[in-house]
Coordinates of C-alpha atoms and ligand atoms in Angstrom, one line a residue:
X1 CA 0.0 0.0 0.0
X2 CA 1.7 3.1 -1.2
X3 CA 1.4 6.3 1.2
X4 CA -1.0 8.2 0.3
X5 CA -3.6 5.0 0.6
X6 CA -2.3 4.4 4.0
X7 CA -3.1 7.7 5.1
X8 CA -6.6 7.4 3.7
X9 CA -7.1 3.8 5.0
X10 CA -6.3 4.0 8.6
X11 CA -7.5 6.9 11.0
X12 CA -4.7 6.7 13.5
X13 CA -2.3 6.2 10.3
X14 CA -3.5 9.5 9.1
X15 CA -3.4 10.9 12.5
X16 CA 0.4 9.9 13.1
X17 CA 1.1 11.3 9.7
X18 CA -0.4 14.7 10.5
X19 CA 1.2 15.0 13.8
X20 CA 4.9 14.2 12.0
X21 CA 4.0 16.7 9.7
X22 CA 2.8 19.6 12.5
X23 CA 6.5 18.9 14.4
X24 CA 8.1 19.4 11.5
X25 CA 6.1 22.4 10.2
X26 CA 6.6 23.9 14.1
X27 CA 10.1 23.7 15.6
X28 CA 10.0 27.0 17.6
X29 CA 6.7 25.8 19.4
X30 CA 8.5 22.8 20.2
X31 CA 10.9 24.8 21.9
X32 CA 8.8 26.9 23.7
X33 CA 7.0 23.9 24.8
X34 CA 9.9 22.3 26.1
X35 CA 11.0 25.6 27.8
X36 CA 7.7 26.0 29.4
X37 CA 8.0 22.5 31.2
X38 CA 10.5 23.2 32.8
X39 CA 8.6 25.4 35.5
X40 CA 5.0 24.6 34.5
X41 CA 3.5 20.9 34.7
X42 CA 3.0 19.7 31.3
X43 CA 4.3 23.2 30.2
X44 CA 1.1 24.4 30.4
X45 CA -1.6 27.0 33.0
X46 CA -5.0 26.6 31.1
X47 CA -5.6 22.5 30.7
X48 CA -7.9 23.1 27.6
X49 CA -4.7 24.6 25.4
X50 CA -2.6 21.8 25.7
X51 CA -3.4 19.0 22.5
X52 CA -0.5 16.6 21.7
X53 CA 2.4 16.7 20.4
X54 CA 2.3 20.4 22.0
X55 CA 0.6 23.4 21.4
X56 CA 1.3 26.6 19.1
X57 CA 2.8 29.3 21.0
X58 CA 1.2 32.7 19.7
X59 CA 2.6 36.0 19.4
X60 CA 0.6 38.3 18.1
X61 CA -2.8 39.0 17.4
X62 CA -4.3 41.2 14.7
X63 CA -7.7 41.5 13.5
X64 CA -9.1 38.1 13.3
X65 CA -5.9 36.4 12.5
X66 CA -2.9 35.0 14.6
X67 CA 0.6 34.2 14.1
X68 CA 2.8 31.9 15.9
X69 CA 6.0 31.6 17.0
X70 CA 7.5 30.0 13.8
X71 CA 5.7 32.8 11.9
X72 CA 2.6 31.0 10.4
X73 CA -0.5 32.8 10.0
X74 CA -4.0 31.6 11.0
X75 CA -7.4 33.1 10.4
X76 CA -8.5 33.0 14.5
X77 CA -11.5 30.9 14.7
X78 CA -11.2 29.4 18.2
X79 CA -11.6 33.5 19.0
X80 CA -11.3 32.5 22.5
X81 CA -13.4 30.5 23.6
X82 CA -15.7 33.2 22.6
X83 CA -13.8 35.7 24.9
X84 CA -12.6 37.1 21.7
X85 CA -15.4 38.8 19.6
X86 CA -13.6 41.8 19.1
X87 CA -10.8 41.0 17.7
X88 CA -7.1 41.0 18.8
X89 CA -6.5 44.7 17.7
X90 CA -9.7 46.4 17.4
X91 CA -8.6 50.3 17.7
X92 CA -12.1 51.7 19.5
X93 CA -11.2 49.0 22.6
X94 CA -7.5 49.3 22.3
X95 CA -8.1 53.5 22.4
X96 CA -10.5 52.9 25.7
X97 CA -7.8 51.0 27.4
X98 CA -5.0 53.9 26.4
X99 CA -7.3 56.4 27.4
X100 CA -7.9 54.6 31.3
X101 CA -4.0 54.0 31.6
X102 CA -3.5 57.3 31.2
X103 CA -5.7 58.2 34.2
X104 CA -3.4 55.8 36.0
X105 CA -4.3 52.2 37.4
X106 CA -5.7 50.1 40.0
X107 CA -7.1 53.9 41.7
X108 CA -8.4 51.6 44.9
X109 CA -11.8 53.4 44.7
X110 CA -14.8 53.5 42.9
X111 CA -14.2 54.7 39.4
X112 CA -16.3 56.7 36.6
X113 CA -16.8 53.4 34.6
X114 CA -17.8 51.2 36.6
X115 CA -21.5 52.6 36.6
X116 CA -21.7 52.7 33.0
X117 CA -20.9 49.3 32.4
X118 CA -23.3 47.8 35.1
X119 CA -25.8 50.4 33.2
X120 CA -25.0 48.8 29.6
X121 CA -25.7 45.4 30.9
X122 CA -29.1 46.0 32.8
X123 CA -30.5 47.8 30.0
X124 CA -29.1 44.9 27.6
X125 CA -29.9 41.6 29.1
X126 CA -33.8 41.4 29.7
X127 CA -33.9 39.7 33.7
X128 CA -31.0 41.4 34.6
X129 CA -32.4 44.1 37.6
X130 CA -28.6 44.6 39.3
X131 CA -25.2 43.5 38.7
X132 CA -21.8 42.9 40.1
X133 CA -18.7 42.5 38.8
X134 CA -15.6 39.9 39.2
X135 CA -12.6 38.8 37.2
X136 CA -13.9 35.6 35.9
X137 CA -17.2 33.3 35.0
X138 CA -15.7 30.7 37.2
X139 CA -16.1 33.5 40.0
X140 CA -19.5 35.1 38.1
X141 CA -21.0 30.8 38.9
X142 CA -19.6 30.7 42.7
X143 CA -20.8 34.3 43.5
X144 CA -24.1 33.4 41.7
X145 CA -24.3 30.4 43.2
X146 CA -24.1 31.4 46.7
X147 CA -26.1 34.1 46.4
X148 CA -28.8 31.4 45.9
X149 CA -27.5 29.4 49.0
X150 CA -27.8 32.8 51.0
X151 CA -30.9 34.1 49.8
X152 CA -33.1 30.5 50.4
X153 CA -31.6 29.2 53.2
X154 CA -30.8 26.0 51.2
X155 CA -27.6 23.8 50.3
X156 CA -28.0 22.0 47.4
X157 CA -27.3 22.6 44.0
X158 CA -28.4 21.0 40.3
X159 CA -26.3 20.9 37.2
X160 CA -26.8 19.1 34.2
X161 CA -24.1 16.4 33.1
X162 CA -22.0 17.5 30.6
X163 CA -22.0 21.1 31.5
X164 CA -19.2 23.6 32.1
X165 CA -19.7 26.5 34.8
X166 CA -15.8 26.7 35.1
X167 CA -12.7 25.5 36.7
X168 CA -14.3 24.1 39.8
X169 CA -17.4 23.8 38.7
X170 CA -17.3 20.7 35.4
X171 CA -19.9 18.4 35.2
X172 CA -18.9 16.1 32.7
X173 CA -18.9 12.6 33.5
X174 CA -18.4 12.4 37.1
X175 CA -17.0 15.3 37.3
X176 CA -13.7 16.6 38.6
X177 CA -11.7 16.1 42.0
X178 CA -11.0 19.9 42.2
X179 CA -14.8 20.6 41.8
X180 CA -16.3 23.1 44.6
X181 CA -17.7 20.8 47.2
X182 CA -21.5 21.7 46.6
X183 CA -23.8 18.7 47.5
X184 CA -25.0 18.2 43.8
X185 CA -27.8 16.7 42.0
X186 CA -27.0 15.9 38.2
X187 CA -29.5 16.1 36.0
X188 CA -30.0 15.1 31.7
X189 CA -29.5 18.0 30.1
X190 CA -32.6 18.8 27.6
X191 CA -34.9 16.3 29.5
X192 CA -37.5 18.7 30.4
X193 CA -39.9 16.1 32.4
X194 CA -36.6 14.5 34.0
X195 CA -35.8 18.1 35.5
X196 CA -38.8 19.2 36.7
X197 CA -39.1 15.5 38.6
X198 CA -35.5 15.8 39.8
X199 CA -36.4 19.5 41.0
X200 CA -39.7 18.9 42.8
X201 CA -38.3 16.2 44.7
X202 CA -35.4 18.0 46.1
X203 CA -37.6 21.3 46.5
X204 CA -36.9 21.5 50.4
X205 CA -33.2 21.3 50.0
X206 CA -33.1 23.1 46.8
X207 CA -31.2 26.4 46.6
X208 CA -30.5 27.1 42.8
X209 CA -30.2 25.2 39.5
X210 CA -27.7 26.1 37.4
X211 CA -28.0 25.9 33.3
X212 CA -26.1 27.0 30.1
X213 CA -28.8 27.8 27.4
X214 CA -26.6 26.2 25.2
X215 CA -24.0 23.8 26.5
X216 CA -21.1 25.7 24.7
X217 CA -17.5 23.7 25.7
X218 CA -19.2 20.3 25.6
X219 CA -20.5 20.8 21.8
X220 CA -22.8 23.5 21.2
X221 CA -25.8 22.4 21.9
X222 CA -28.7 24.6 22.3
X223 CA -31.2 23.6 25.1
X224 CA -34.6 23.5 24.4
X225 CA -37.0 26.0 24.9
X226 CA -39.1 23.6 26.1
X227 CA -36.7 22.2 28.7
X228 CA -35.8 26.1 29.7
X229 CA -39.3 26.7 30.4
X230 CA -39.9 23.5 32.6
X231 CA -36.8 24.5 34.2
X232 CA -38.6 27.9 34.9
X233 CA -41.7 26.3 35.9
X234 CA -40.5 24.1 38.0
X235 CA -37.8 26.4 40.3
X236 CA -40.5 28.9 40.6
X237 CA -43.1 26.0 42.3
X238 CA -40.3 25.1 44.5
X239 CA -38.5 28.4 45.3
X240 CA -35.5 27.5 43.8
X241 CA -33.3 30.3 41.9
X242 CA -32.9 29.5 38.6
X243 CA -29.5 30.6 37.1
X244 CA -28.8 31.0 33.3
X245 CA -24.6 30.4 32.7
X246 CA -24.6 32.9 29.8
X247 CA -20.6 33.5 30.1
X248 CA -20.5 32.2 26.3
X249 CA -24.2 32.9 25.1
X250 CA -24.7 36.3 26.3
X251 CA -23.7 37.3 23.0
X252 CA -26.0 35.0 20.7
X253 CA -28.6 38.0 20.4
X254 CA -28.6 41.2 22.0
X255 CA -30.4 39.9 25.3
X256 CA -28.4 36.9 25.1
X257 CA -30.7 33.2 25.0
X258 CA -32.9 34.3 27.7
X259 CA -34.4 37.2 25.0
X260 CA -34.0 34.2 22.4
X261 CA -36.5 32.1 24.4
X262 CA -38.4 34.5 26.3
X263 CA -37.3 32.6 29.5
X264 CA -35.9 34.7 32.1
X265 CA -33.5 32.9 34.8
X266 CA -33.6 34.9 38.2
X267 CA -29.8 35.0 37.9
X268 CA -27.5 35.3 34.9
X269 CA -23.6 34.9 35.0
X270 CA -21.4 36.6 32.6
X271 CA -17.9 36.6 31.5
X272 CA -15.8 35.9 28.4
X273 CA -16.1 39.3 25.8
X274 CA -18.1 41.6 28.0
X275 CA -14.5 42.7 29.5
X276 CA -13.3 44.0 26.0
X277 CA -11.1 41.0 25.7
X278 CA -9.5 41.4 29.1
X279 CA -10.3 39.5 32.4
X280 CA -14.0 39.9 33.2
X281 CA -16.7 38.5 35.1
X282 CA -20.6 39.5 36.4
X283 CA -23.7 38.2 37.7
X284 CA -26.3 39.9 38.3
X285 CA -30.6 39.6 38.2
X286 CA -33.4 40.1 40.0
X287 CA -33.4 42.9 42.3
X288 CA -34.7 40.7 45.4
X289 CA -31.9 38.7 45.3
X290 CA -29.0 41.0 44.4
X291 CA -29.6 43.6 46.9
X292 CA -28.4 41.6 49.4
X293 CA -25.1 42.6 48.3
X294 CA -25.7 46.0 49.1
X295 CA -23.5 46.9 51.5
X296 CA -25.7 49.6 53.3
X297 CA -27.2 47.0 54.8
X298 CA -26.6 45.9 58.1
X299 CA -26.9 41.7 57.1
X300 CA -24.8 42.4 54.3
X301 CA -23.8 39.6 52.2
X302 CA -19.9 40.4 51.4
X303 CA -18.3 40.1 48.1
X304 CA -14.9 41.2 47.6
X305 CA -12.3 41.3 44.6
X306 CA -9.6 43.4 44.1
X307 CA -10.0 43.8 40.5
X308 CA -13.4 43.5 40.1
X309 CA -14.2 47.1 38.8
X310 CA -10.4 47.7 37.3
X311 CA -10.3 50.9 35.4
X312 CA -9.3 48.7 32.3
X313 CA -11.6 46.1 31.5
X314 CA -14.3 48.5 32.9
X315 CA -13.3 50.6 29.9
X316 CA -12.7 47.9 27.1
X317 CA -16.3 46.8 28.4
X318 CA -18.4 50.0 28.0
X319 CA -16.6 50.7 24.7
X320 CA -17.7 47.2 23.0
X321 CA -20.8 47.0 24.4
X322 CA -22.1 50.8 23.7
X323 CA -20.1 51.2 20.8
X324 CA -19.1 48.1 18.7
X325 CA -20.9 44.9 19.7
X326 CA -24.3 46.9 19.6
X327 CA -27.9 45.2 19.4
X328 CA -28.2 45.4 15.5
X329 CA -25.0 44.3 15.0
X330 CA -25.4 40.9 17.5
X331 CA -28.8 40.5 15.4
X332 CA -26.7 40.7 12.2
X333 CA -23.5 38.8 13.2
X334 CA -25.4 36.1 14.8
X335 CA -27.3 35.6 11.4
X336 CA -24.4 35.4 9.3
X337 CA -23.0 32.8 11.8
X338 CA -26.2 30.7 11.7
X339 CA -26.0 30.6 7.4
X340 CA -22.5 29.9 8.0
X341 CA -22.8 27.1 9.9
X342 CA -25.5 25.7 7.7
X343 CA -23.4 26.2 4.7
X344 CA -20.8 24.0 6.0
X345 CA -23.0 20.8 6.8
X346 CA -24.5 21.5 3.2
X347 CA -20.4 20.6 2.2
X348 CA -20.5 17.6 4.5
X349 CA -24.3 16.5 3.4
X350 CA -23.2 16.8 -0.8
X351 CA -20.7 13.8 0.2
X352 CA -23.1 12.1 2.4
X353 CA -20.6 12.2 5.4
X354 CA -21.1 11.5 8.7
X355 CA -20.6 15.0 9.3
X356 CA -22.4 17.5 12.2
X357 CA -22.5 20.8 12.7
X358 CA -24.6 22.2 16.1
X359 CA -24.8 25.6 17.8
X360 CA -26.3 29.1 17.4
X361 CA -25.2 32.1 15.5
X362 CA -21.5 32.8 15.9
X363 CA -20.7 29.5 18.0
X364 CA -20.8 26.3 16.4
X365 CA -19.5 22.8 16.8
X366 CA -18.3 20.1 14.0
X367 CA -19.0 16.4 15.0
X368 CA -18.0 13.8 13.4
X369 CA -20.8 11.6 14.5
X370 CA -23.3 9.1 12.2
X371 CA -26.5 9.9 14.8
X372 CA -28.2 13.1 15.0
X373 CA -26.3 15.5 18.0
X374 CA -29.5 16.9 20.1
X375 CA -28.2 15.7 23.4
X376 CA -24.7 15.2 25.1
X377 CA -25.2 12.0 25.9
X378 CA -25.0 12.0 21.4
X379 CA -21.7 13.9 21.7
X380 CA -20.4 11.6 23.9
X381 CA -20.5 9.6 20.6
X382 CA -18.7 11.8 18.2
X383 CA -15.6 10.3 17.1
X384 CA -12.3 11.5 18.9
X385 CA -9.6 10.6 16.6
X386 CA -11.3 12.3 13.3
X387 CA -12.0 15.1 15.9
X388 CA -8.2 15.5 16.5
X389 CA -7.3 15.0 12.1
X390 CA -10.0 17.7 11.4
X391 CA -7.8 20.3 14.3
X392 CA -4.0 18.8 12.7
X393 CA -5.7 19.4 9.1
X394 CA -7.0 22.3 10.1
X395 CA -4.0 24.2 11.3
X396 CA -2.4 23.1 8.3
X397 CA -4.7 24.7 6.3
X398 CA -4.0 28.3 8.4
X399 CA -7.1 27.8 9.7
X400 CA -7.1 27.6 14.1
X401 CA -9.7 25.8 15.4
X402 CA -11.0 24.5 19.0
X403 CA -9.4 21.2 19.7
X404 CA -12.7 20.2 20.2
X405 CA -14.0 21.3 17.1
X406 CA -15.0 24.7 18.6
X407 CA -15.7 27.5 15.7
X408 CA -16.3 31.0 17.0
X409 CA -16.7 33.8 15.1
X410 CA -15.3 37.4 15.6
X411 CA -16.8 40.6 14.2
X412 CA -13.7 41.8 12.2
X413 CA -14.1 38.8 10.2
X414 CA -16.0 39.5 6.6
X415 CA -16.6 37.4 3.8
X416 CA -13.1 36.4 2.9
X417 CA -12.7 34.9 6.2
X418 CA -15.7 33.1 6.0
X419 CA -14.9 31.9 2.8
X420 CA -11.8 30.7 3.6
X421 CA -12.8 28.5 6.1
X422 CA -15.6 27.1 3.5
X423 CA -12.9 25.9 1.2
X424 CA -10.6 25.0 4.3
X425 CA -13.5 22.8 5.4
X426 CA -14.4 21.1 2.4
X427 CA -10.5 20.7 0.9
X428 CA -10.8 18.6 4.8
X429 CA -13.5 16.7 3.7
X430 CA -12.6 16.0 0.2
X431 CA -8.9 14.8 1.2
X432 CA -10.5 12.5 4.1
X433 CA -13.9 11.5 3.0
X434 CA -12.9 7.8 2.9
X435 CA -11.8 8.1 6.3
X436 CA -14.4 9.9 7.6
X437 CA -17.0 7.4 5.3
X438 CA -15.7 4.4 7.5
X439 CA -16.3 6.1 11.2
Ligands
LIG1 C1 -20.4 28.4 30.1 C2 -19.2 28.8 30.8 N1 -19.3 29.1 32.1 C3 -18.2 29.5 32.8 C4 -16.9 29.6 32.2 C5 -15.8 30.0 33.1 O1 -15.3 31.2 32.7 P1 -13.8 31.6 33.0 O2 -12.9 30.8 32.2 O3 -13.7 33.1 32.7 O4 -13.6 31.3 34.5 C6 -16.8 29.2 30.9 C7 -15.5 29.2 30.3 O5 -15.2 28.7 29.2 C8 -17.9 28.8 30.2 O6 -17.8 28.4 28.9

C-alpha cells in the first residue's frame, strides 16, 4: 500500500502522519513547549490549550488572525473560547484601554466606569435588575451560586451532566476532583420532564439550579426552549433560583438566549467578551436577590475582589458593548453565523458524510458523528480521533480551530474569512472523506 492510501485507509495512520508533519512544520513551538516544562506541569496554566504533540505558541494578534512563534499565519476561529469577539486589535477597545492608563491604574476606589458598564448590561440583558462585577465566569458561577445558597436558606445545587460552569465547577462525567464541594444533583441536560421530577423532589433542600442555554465547551448544543421553560416552571413552584450560565451565550442576540427564548432565569452569569477581551466576570438579576449585596445594609452579604471594577476592563467593556458589539450588530453577526454554519453541513451532506454541525449564531461545533447530536449523551458519541485530524488538518490549512471542534466567530471577520474556512473545510472533507466514510 503506497502512502497516500495508507493515510486514507487508517484513521490513526492519518493521525500519526499529520502529527509528524505539524513537528516538523513547528520547531520553535516545540521549543517553547519544552521551555515551558520546565517550570509549569506539562508546560502548560490553562488544561484546555494543551493537544499533543504540543501546542502553538502565539505571538501576536491582529484583526481576526494569529501568528505563531515559527511565523505561520492563522485566520483566529477558536476566538477565545468566545472571549474574543472583538478581535485582537480592534482600535475603538484598544483607544478605551490607552485612554484609562493614562488616568493611572488600580485607583483603589470607585471609578467613573464602573457605573456605565453595570448600566449597559441592565438595559441589555432582559432579567437582569442589578449586577456585580468579578474577574472571571468561574467567580461570576460561585458568587451566583451562593447568592442562591444565602438568599433561600438552602444547600443544594443541580447541574446538568456534561455542562461547564468553570474550573471548579465541570460536570462532565463524574465530574472533577477539584470541583467546589457543593452537594449536587446531576440532572439530563434537555430532559425537560426528568428536571422538573429531579427538582420537585429536592424542593426543600433546593437552593439554585444552574443551566447554560446552550452547552457551549461540551458541543454547542442549544437547550430546548421547552426544557428552559420546565426549568422555569418548575424552580418557581419550588422556590429555587434558577440561574442561566450565559458566560458564552450572552452574545448569541442582544439579550443573550434568555431574550432568544423569552425565559428569564432569576440570575445570569457573565464573562468571556463583555470585559473588551481582558479579564472579566458579572452576575447579576433580580433585584430581590441581588440587593443583598448592598453593603448599606446591616446583614450584608460580602463580596470582595480586588480587580473587580479595574479601570481597564471596565473601559474595554463599555466601549464594545455601547459602541461596537451593539444590538443590531449581535442580530446581524449572529445571522451570518447561523447561514455559515448551515453552509458548512450543506459541504459535509453533498458527500453524504457523517458530518455535524450544532450551535447558534457565531458558536458552532463540527462532530463527526453518524446519529443526530441533540443531546450530550449524542456527543459523547462523536468520534475523537477524526475530531483531533480535522484540528491537525486544520492548522495546516492556516485555519485555528477548537481542539474540540470549537468554531467561534469574531466581528472583524467579513466574507473572505468566511470563505476561507468554507474551502478550508471542504478541501478537509474532500482529502478524508474515505476516512471519515468508514467512522
Ligand atoms: C459556560 C461557561 N461558564 C463559565 C466559564 C468559566 O469562565 P472563566 O474561564 O472566565 O472562568 C466558561 C469558560 O469557558 C464557560 O464556557
Amino acid at each position: 500500500m503506497n502512502v497516500e492510501s495508507q493515510r486514507n485507509y487508517d484513521l490513526e495512520a492519518a493521525y500519526q502522519e499529520a502529527e509528524q508533519r505539524f513537528t516538523e512544520a513547528n520547531p520553535k513551538s516545540q521549543k517553547a513547549y519544552e521551555a515551558a516544562c520546565e517550570v509549569m506541569p506539562g508546560g502548560n496554566t490553562r488544561t484546555v490549550l494543551f493537544y499533543p504533540p504540543y501546542p502553538l505558541t502565539l505571538a501576536k494578534g491582529e484583526g481576526c488572525y494569529l501568528w505563531d512563534v515559527d511565523g505561520h499565519k492563522y485566520a483566529d476561529f477558536v476566538g477565545e473560547m468566545t472571549a474574543g469577539l472583538y478581535g485582537h486589535s480592534d482600535p475603538r477597545i484598544i483607544g478605551a484601554v490607552k485612554a484609562a492608563l493614562d488616568d493611572g491604574i488600580t485607583l483603589g476606589g470607585q471609578n467613573t466606569i464602573e457605573a456605565k458598564l453595570a448600566a449597559a448590561v441592565v438595559g441589555r440583558w432582559p432579567s437582569v435588575e442589578r449586577v456585580r462585577f468579578c474577574n472571571s465566569g468561574t467567580e461570576s458561577n460561585l458568587m451566583a451560586i451562593n447568592a442562591a445558597r444565602a438568599a433561600t436558606g438552602r444547600k443544594k445545587l443541580m447541574a446538568f451532566e456534561g455542562s461547564y460552569h468553570g474550573g471548579v465547577l465541570y460536570f462532565r462525567k463524574g465530574g472533577s476532583p477539584t470541583n467546589a464541594p457543593y452537594d449536587m444533583v446531576i440532572g439530563k441536560h434537555n430532559d425537560a420532564a426528568g428536571a422538573e421530577k429531579l427538582i420537585t423532589e429536592n424542593g426543600p433542600e433546593l437552593a439554585a439550579v444552574i443551566v447554560e442555554p446552550m452547552v457551549g465547551g461540551a458541543g454547542c448544543i442549544p437547550a430546548t426552549p421547552e426544557f428552559l421553560q420546565a426549568l422555569r416552571r418548575a424552580t418557581a413552584a419550588q422556590g429555587v433560583v434558577l440561574i442561566f450560565d450565559e458566560v458564552m451565550t450572552s452574545r448569541l442576540s442582544p439579550g443573550g438566549v434568555q431574550q432568544i427564548h423569552g425565559v428569564l432565569p432569576d440570575l445570569t452569569s457573565f464573562g468571556k467578551y463583555i470585559g473588551g477581551g481582558l479579564t472579566f466576570g458579572a452576575f447579576g438579576g433580580k433585584a430581590e436577590i441581588m440587593d443583598l449585596f448592598d453593603p448599606r445594609r446591616p446583614d450584608v452579604l460580602p463580596h470582595a475582589g480586588t480587580f473587580n471594577q479595574n479601570v481597564l476592563t471596565m473601559s474595554a467593556g463599555l466601549t464594545g458593548l455601547t459602541e461596537i458589539y451593539t444590538p443590531e450588530r449581535a442580530v446581524a453577526f449572529n445571522a451570518r453565523g447561523d447561514q455559515l454554519r448551515n453552509r458548512l453541513q450543506e459541504l459535509a451532506d453533498k458527500r453524504g458524510l457523517p458530518v455535524r454541525l450544532t450551535g447558534m449564531g457565531s458558536m458552532m461545533t463540527v462532530h463527526f458523528n453518524r446519529n443526530p447530536v441533540e443531546t450530550i449523551y449524542d456527543a459523547y458519541g462523536d468520534n475523537a480521533p477524526a475530531k483531533d485530524l480535522f484540528h491537525l488538518d486544520m492548522i495546516r490549512r492556516d485555519h485555528y480551530v477548537a481542539r474540540r471542534g470549537m468554531i467561534n466567530l469574531s466581528l472583524p471577520m467579513t466574507e473572505k474569512e468566511f470563505a476561507g474556512l468554507e474551502a478550508a473545510f471542504d478541501a478537509f472533507l474532500e482529502e478524508r472523506a474515505p476516512l471519515l466514510e468508514q467512522i
